[in-house]
Short mmCIF file of C-alpha atoms in Angstrom, two decimals:
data_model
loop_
_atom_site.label_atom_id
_atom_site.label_comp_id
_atom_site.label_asym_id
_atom_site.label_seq_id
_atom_site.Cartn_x
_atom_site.Cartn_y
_atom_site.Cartn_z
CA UNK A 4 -38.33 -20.87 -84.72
CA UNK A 5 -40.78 -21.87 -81.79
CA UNK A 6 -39.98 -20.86 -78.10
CA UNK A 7 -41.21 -22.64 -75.13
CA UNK A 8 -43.80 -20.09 -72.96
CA UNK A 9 -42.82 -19.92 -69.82
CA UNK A 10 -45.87 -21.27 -67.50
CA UNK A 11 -44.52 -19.72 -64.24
CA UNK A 12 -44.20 -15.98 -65.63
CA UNK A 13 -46.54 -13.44 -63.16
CA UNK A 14 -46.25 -16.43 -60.40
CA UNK A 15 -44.80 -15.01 -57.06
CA UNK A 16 -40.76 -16.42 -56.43
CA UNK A 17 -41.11 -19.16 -54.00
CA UNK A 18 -38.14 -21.61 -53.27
CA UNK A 19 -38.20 -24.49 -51.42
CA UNK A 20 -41.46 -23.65 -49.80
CA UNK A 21 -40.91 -20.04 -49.18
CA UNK A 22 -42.44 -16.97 -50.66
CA UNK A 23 -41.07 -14.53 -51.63
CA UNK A 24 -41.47 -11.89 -48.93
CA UNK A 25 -40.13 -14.34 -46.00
CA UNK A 26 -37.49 -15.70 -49.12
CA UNK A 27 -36.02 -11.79 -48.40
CA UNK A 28 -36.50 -11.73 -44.65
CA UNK A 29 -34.62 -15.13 -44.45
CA UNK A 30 -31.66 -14.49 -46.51
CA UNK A 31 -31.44 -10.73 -45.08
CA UNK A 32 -31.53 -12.04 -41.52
CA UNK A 33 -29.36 -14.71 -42.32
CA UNK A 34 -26.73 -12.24 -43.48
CA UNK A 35 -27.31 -10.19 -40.63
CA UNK A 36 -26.36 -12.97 -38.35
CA UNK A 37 -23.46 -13.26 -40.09
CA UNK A 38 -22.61 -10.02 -39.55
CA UNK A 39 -23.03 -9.67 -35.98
CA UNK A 40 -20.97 -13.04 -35.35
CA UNK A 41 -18.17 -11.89 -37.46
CA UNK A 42 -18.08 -8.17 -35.59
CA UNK A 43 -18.07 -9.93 -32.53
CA UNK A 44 -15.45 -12.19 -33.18
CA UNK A 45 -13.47 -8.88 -34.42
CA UNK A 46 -13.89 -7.12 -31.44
CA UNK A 47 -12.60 -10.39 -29.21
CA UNK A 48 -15.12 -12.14 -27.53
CA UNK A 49 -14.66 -15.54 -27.79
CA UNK A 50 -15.12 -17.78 -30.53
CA UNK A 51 -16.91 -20.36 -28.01
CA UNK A 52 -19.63 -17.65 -27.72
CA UNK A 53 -19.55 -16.58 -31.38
CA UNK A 54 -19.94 -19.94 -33.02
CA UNK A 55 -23.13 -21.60 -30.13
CA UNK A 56 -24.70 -17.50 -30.73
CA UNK A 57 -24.30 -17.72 -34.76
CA UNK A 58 -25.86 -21.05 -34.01
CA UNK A 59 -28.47 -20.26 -32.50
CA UNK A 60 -29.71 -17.24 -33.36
CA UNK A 61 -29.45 -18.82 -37.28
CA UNK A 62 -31.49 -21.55 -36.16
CA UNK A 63 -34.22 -19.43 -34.24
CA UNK A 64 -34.38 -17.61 -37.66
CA UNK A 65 -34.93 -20.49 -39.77
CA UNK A 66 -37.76 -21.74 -37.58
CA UNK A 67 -39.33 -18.09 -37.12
CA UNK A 68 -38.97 -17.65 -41.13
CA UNK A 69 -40.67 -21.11 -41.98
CA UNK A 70 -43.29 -20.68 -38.85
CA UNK A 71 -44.41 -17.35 -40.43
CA UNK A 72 -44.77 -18.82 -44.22
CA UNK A 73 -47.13 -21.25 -42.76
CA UNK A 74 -49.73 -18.71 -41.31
#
């Protein structure tokens, strides 16, 4: 029985145009954000500051995250 080589094995990860070190700081930051909306919203500030923060701080991150993969 035959089995197909895999072609990408020793490749770095890379998904949908990231690699894999800015793969980890997106998804960790992205998290984070997460976090800090959720604690905030816990500790009652209002959820018309929570959602426009989670917002933007998420989008700042993508941008940052995609801007340093390019360099």
């Amino acid at each position: 029985m035959e089995y197909p080589i895999n072609k990408g094995a020793g490749n770095p990860i890379e998904f949908k145009g990231l690699k894999s070190q800015y793969l980890f700081i997106f998804a960790g930051g992205l998290v984070a954000v997460l976090l800090v909306v959720v604690i905030l919203y816990i500790a009652g500030v209002s959820q018309w500051i929570c959602i426009p923060l989670g917002i933007l701080s998420g989008s700042l991150l993508v941008w940052l995250t995609f801007r340093l993969n390019a360099r």
